[in-house]
PDB file of C-alpha atoms and ligand atoms in Angstrom:
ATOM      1  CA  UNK D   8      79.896 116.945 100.823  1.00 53.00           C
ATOM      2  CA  UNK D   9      78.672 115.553 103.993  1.00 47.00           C
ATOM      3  CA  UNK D  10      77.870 112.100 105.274  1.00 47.00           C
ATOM      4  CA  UNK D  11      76.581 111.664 108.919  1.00 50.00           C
ATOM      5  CA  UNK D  12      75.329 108.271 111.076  1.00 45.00           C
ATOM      6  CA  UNK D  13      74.961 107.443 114.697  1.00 45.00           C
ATOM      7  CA  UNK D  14      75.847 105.609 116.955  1.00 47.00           C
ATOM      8  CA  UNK D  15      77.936 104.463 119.895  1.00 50.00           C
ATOM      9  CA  UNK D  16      80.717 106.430 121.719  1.00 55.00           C
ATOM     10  CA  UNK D  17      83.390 106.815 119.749  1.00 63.00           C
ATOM     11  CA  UNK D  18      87.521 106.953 121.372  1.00 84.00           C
ATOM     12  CA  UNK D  19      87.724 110.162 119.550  1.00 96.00           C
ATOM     13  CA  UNK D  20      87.756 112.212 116.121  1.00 98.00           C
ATOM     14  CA  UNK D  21      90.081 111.417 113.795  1.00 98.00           C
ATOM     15  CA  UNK D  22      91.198 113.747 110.817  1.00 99.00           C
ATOM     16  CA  UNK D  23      92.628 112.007 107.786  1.00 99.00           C
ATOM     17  CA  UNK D  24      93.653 113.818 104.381  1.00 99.00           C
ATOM     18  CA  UNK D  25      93.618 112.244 101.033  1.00 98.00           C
ATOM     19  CA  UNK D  26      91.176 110.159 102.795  1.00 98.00           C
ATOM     20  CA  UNK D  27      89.330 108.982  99.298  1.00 98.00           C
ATOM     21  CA  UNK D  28      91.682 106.958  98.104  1.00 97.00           C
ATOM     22  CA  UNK D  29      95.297 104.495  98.423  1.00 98.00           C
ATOM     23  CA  UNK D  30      97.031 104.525 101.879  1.00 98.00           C
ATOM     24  CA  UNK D  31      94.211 108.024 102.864  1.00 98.00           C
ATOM     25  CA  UNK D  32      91.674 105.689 102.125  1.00 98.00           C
ATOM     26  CA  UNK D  33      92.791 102.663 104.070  1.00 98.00           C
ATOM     27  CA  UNK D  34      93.559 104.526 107.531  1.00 99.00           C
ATOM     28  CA  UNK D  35      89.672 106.127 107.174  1.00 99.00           C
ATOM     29  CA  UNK D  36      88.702 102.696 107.499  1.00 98.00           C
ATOM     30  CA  UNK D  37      90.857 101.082 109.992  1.00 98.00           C
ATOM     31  CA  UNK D  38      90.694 103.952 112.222  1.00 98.00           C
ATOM     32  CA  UNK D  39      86.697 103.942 112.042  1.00 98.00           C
ATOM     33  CA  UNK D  40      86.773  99.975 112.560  1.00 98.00           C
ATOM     34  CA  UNK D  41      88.644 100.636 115.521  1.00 98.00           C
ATOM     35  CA  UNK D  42      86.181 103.320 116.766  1.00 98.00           C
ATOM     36  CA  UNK D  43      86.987 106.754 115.975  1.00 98.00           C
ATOM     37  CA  UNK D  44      84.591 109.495 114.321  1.00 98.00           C
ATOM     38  CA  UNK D  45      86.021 110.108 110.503  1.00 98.00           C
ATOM     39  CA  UNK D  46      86.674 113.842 108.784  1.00 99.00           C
ATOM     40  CA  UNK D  47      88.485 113.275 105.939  1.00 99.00           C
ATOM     41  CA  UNK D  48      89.566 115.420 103.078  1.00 98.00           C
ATOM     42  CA  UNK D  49      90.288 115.071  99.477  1.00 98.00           C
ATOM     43  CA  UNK D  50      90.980 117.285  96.627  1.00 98.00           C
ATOM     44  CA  UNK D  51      89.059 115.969  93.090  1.00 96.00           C
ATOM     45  CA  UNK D  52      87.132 112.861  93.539  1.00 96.00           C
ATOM     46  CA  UNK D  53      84.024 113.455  94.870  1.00 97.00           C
ATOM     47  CA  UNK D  54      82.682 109.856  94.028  1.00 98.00           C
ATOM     48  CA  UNK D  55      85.354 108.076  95.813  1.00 98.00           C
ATOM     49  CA  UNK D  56      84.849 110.181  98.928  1.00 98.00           C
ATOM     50  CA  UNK D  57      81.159 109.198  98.986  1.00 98.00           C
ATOM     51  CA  UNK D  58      81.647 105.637  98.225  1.00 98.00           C
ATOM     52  CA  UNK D  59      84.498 105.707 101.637  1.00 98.00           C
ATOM     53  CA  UNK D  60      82.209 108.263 103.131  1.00 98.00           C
ATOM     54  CA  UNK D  61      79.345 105.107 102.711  1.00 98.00           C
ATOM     55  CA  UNK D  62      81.394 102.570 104.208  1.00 98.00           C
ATOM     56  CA  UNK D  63      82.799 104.651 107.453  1.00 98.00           C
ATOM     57  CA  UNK D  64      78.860 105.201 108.088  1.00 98.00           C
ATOM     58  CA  UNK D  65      78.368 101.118 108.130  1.00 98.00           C
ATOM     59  CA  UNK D  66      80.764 100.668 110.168  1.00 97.00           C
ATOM     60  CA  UNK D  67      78.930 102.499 112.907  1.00 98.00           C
ATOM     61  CA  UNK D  68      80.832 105.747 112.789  1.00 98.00           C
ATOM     62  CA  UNK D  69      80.284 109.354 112.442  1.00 98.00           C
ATOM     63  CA  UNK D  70      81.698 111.011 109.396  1.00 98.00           C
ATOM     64  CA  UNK D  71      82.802 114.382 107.252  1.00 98.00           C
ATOM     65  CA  UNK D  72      84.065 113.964 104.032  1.00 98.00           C
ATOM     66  CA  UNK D  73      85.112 117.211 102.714  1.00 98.00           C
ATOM     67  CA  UNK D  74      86.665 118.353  99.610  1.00 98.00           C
ATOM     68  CA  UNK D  75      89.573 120.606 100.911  1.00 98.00           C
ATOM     69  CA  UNK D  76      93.060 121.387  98.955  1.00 98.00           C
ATOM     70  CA  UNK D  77      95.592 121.275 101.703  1.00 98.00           C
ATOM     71  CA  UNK D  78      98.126 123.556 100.277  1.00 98.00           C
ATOM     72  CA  UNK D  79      95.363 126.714 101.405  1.00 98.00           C
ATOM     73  CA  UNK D  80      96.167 127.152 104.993  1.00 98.00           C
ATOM     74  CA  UNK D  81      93.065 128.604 105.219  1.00 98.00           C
ATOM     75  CA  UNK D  82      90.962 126.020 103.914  1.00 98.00           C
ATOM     76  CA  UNK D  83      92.917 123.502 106.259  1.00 99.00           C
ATOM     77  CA  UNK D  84      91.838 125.626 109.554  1.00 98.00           C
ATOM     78  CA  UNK D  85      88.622 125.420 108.619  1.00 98.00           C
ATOM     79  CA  UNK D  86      87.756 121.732 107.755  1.00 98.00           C
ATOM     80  CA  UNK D  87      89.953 121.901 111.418  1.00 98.00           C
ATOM     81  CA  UNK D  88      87.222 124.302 112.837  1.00 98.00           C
ATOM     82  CA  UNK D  89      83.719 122.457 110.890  1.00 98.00           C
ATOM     83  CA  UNK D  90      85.113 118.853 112.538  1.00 98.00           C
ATOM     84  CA  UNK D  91      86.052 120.016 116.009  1.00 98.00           C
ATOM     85  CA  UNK D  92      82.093 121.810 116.292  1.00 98.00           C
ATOM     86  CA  UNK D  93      80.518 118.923 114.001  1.00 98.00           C
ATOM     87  CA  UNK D  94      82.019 115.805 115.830  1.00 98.00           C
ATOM     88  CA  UNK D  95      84.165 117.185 118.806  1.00 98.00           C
ATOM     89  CA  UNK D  96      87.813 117.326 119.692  1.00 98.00           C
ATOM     90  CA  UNK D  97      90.421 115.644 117.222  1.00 98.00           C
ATOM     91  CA  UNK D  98      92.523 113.134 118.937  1.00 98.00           C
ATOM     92  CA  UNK D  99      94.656 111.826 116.319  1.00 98.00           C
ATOM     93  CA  UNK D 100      95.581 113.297 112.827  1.00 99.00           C
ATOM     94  CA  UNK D 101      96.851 111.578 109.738  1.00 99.00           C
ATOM     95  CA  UNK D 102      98.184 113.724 106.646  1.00 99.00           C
ATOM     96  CA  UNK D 103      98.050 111.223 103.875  1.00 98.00           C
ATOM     97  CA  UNK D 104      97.336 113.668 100.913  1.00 98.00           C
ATOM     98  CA  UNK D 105     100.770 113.844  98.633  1.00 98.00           C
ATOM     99  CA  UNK D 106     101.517 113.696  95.104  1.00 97.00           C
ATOM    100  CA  UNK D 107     104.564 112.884  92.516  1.00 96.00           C
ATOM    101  CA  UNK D 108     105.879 114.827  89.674  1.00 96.00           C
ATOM    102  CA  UNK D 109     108.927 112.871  88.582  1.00 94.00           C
ATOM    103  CA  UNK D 110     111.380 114.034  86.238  1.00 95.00           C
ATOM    104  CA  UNK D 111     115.283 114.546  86.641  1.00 97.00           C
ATOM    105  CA  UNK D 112     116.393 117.845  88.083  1.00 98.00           C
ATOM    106  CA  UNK D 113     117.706 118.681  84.892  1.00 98.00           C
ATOM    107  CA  UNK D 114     114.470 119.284  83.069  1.00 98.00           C
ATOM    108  CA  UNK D 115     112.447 120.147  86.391  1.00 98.00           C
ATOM    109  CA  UNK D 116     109.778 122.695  86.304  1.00 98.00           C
ATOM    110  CA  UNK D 117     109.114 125.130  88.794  1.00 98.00           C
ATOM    111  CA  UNK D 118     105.775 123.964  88.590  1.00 98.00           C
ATOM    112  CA  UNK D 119     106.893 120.189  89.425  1.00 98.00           C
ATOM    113  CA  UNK D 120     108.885 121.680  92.246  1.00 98.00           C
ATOM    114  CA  UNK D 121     106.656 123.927  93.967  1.00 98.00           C
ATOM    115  CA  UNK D 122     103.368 121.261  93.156  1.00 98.00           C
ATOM    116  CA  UNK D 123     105.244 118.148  94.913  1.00 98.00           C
ATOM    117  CA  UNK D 124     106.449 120.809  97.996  1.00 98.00           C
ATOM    118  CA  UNK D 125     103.636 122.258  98.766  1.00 98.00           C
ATOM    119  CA  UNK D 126     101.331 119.696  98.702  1.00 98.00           C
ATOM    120  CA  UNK D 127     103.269 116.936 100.754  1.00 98.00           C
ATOM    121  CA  UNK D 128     105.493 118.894 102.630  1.00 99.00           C
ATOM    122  CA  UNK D 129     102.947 122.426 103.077  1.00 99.00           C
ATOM    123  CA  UNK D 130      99.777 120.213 103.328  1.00 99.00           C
ATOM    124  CA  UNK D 131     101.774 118.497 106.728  1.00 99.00           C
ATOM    125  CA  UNK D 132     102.266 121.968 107.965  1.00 99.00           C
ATOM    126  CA  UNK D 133      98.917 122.983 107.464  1.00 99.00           C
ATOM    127  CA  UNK D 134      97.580 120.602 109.701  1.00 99.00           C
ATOM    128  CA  UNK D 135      99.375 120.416 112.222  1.00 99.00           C
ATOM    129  CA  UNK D 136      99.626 124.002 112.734  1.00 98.00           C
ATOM    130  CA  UNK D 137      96.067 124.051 113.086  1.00 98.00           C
ATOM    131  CA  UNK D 138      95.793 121.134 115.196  1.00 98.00           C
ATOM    132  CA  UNK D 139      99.076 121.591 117.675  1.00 98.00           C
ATOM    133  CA  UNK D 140      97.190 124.179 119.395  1.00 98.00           C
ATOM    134  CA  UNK D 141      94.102 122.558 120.069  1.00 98.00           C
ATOM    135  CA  UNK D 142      95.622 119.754 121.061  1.00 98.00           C
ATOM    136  CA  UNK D 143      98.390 121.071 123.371  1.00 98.00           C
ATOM    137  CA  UNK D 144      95.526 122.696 124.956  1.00 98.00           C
ATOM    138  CA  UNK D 145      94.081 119.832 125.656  1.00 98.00           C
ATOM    139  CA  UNK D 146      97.117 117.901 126.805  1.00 98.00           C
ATOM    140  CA  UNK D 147      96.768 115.089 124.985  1.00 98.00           C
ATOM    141  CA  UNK D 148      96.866 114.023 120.678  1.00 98.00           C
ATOM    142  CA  UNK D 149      98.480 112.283 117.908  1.00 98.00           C
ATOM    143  CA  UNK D 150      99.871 113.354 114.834  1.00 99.00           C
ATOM    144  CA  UNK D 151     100.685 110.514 111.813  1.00 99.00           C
ATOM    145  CA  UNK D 152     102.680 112.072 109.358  1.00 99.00           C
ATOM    146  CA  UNK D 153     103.084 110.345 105.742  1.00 99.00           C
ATOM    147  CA  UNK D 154     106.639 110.081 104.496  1.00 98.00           C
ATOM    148  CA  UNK D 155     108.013 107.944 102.352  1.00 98.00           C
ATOM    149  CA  UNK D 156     111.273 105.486 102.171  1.00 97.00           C
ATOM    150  CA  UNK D 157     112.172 108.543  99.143  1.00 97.00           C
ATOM    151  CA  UNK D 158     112.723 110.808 102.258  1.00 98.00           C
ATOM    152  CA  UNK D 159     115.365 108.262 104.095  1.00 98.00           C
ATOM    153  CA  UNK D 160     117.474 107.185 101.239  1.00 96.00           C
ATOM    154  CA  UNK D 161     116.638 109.920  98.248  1.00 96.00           C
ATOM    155  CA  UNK D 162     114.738 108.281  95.014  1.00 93.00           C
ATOM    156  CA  UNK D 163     116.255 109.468  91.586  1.00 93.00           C
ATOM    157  CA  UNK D 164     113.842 111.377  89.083  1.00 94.00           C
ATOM    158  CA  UNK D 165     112.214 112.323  92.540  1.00 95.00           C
ATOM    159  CA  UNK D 166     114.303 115.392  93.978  1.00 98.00           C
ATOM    160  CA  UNK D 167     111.598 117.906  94.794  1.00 98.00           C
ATOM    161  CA  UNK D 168     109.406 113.734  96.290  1.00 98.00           C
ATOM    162  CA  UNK D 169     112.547 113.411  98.379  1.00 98.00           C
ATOM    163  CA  UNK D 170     113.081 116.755  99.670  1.00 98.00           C
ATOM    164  CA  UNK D 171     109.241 117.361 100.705  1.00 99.00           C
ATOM    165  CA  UNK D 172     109.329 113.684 102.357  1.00 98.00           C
ATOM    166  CA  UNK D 173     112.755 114.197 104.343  1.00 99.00           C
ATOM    167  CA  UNK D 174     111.389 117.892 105.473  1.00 99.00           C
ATOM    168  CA  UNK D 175     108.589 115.494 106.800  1.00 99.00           C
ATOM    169  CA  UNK D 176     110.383 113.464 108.884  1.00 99.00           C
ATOM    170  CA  UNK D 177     112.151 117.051 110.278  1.00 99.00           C
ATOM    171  CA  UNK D 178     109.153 118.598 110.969  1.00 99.00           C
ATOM    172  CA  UNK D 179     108.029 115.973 112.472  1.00 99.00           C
ATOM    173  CA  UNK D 180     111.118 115.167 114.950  1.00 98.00           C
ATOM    174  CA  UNK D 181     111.496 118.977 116.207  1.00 99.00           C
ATOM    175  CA  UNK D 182     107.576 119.164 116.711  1.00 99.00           C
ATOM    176  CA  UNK D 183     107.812 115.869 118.793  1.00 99.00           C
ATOM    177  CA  UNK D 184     110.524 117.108 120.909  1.00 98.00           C
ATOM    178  CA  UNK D 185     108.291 120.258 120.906  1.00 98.00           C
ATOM    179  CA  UNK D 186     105.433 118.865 121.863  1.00 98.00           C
ATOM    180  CA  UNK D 187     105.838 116.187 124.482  1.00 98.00           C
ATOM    181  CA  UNK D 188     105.753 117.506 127.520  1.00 98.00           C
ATOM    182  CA  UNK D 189     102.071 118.225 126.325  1.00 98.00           C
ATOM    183  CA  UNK D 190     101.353 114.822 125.521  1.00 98.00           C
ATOM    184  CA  UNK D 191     100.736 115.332 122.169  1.00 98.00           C
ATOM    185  CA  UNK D 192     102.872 112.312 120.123  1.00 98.00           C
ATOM    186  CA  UNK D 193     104.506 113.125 116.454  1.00 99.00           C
ATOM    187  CA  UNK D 194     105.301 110.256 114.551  1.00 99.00           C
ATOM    188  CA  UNK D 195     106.552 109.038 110.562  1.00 99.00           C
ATOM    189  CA  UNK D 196     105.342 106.596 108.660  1.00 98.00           C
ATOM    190  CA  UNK D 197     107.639 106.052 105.850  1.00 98.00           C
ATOM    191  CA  UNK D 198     106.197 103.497 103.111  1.00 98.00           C
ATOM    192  CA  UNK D 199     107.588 102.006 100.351  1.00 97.00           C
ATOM    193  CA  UNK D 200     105.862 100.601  97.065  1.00 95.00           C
ATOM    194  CA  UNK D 201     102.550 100.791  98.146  1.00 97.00           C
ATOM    195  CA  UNK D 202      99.599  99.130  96.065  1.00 96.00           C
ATOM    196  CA  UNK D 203      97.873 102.557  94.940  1.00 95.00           C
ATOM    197  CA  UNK D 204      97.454 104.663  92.414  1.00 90.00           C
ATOM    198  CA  UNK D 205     100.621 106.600  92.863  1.00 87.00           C
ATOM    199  CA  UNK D 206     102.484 103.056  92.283  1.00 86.00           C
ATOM    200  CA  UNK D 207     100.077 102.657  89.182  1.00 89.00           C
ATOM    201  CA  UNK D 208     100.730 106.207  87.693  1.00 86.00           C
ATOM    202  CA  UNK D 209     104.650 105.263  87.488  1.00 80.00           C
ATOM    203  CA  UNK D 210     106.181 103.822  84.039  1.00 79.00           C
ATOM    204  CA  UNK D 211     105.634 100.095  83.986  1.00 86.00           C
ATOM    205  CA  UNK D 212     109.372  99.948  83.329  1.00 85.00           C
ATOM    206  CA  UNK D 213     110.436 101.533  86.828  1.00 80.00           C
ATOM    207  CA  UNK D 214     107.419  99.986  88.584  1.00 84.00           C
ATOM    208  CA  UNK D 215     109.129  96.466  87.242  1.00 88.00           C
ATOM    209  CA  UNK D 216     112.363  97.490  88.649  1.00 85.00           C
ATOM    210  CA  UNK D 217     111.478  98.879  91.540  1.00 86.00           C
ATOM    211  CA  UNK D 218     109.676  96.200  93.061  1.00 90.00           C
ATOM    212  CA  UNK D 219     112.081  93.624  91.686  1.00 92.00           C
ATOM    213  CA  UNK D 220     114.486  95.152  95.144  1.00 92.00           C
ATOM    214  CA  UNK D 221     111.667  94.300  96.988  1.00 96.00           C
ATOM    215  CA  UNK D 222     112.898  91.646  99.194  1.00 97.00           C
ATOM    216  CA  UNK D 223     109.302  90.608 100.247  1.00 96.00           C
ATOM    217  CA  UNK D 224     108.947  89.833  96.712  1.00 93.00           C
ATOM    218  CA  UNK D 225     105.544  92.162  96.433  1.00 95.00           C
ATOM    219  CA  UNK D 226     105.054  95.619  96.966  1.00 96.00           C
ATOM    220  CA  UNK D 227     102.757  96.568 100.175  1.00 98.00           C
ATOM    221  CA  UNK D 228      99.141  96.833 100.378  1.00 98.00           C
ATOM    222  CA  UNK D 229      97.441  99.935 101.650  1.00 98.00           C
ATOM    223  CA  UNK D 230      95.654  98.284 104.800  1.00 98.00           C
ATOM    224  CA  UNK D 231      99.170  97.082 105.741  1.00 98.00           C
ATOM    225  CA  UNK D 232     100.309 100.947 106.138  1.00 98.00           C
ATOM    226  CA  UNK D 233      97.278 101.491 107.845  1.00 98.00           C
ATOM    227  CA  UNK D 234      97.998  98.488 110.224  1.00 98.00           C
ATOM    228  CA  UNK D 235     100.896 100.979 111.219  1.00 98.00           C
ATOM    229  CA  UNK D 236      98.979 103.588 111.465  1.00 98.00           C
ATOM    230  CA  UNK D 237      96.100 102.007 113.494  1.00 98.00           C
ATOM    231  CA  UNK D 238      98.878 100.894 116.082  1.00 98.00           C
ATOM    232  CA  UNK D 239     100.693 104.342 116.520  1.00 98.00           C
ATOM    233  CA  UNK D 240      96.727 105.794 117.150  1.00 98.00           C
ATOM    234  CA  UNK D 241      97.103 103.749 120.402  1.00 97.00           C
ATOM    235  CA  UNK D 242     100.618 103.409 121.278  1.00 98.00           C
ATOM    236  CA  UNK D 243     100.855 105.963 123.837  1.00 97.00           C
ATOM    237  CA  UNK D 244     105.228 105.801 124.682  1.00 98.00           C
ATOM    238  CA  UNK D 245     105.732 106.104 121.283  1.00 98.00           C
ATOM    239  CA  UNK D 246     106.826 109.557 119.739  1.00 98.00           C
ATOM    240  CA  UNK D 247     109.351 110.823 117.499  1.00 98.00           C
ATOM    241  CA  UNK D 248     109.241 107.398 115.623  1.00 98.00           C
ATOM    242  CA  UNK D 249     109.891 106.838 112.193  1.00 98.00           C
ATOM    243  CA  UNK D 250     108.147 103.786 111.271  1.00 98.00           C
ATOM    244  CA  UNK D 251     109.605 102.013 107.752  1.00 98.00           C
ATOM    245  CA  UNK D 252     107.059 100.012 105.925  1.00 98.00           C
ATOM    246  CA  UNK D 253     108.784  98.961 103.288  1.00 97.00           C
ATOM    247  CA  UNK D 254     108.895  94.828 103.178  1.00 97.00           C
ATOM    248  CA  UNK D 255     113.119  94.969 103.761  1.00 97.00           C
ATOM    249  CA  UNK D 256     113.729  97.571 100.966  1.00 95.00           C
ATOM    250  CA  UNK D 257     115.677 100.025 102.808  1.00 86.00           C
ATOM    251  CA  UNK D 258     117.778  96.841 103.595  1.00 89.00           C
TER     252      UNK D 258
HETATM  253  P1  NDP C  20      96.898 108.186  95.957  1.00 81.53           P
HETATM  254  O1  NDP C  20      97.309 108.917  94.721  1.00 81.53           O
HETATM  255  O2  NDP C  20      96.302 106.833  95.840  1.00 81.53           O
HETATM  256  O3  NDP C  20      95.887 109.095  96.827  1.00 81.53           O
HETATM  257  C1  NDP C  20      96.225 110.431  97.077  1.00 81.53           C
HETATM  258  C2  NDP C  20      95.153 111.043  97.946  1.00 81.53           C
HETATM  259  O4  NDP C  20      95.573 112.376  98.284  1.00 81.53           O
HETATM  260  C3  NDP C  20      93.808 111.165  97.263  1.00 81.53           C
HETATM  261  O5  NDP C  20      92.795 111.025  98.229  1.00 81.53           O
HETATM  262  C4  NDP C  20      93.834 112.610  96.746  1.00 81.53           C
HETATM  263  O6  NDP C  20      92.538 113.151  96.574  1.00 81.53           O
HETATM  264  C5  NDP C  20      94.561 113.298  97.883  1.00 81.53           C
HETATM  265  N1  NDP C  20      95.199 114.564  97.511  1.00 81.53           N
HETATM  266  C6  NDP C  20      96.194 114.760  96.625  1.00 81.53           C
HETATM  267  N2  NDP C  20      96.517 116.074  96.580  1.00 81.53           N
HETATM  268  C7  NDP C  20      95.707 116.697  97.473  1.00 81.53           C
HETATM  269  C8  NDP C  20      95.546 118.042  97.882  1.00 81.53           C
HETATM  270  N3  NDP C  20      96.283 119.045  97.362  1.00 81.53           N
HETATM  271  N4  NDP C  20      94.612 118.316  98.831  1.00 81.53           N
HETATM  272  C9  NDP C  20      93.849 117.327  99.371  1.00 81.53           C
HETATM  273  N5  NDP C  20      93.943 116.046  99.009  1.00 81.53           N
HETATM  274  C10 NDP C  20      94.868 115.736  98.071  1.00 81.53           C
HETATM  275  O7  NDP C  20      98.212 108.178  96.862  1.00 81.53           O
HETATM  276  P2  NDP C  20      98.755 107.085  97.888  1.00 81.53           P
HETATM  277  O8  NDP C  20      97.668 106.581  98.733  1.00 81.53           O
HETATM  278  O9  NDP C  20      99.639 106.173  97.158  1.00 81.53           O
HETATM  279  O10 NDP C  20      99.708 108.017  98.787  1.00 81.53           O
HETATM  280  C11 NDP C  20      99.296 108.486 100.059  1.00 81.53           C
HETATM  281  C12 NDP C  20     100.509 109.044 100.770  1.00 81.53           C
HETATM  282  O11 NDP C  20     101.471 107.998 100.906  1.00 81.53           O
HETATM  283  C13 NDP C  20     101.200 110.158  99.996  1.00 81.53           C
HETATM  284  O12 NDP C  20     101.657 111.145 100.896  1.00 81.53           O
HETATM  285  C14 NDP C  20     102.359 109.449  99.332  1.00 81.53           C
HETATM  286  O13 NDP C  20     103.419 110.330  99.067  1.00 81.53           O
HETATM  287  C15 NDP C  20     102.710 108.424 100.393  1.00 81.53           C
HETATM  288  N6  NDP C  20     103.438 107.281  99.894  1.00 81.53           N
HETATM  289  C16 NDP C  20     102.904 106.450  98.923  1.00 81.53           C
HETATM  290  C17 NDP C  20     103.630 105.360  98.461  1.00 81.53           C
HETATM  291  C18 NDP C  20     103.117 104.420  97.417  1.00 81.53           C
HETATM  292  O14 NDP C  20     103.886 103.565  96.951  1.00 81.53           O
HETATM  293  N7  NDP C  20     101.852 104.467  97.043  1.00 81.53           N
HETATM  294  C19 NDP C  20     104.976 105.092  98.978  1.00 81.53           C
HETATM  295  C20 NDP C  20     105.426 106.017  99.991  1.00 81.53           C
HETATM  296  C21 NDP C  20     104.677 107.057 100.411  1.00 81.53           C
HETATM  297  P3  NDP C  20      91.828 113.180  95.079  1.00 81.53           P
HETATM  298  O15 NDP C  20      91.795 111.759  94.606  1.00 81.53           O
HETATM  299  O16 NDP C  20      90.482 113.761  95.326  1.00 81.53           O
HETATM  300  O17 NDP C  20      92.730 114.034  94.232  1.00 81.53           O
END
């Protein structure tokens, strides 16, 4: 699917995946308010991409909304390859797409394992291996990886969630140290209970205890990740960060 409208000159393309929905959602449309040209991927839902797709275009912007699975390499270079020739070089990059599979290691699956992995942690790869070129080339870009507090501290039931969100905040460390000298910044965000529909899909049970450590009282609202997100587009000294949105949790 594409969506296109015109308009002013925009500070620069930016890439978001899982950009139909939750915290994916949310960053499309900060990061279009604040004047960047939208390509965003998702993987199933076609009418929430053209609904978000709808409202990037009112808010002045350019946009590609593309249906893309980011665990095929392949597929990732090429949504890469369709934005830079449709709407120009990609300054800043956000990989929101992720998914859970909870369950105790005990009764894991392969399938939960290697689902959870490769999405989170392979999608991140994906992306920026396609971008870090590009952008090195160009001396200059911005990479937003989407962690999680479960990759900090370790979440029970959520081994493989963990793993893929800790490898996250690895990758992204050695590829800012990589990196700099380019001028091309790598930083974390690392949420907590977020209002989406990965909080939703939990048991009400654990969503009830979960947010009752909450020491904000509330769990976190996906425009208040993208606040963070919005702010490391621009902040051009800060690399390497890992950014904990988490209203005190991790306290
Ligand atoms: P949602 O379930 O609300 O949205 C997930 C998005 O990712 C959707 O756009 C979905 O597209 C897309 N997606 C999933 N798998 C793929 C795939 N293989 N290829 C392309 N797109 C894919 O999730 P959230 O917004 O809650 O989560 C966003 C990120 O934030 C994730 O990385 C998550 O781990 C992280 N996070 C979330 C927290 C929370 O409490 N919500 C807390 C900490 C971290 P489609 O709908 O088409 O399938």
């Amino acid at each position: 699917m594409r969506a296109t409208g015109e308009t002013m000159a925009a500070p620069g393309v930016a890439m978001i995946s899982g950009g139909s929905r939750g915290i994916g959602r949310a960053a499309v449309l900060r990061l279009a308010r604040d004047g960047y040209d939208i390509s965003f991927c998702y993987r199933h839902d076609e009418h929430a991409a053209l609904m978000v797709a709808k409202q990037v275009e009112a808010a002045g912007r350019r946009v590609l909304a593309i249906r893309v699975d980011v665990t095929d390499r392949a597929a990732v270079q090429l949504w890469v390859q369709r934005t830079e020739q449709d709407l120009g070089p990609v300054t800043v990059a956000v990989t929101s797409a992720g998914v859970i599979r909870d369950r105790a290691l005990a009764l894991m699956e392969d399938d939960d394992w290697h689902q959870v992995i490769d999405t989170n942690l392979g999608g991140v790869y994906h992306l920026c291996r396609a971008l870090v070129l590009p952008m090195t080339r160009r001396r200059g870009g911005c990479l937003i990886n989407v962690s999680s507090v479960a990759g900090v501290y370790g979440v029970p039931g959520q081994t493989n969630y963990s793993a893929a969100k800790a490898g996250i905040i690895g990758f992204s460390r050695a590829l800012a140290k990589e990196t700099g000298r380019y001028g091309v910044r790598v930083n974390v965000v690392a949420p907590g209970y977020i209002d989406t529909g990965m909080l939703a899909s939990m048991s009400p049970a654990v969503r009830e205890k979960s947010l009752q450590a909450v020491p904000l009282g509330r769990p976190g609202q996906p425009d208040e990740v993208a606040d963070a997100i919005g702010y490391l587009a621009q902040a051009g000294y800060v690399s390497g960060a890992v950014l904990q949105i988490d209203g005190a949790l991790s306290l």
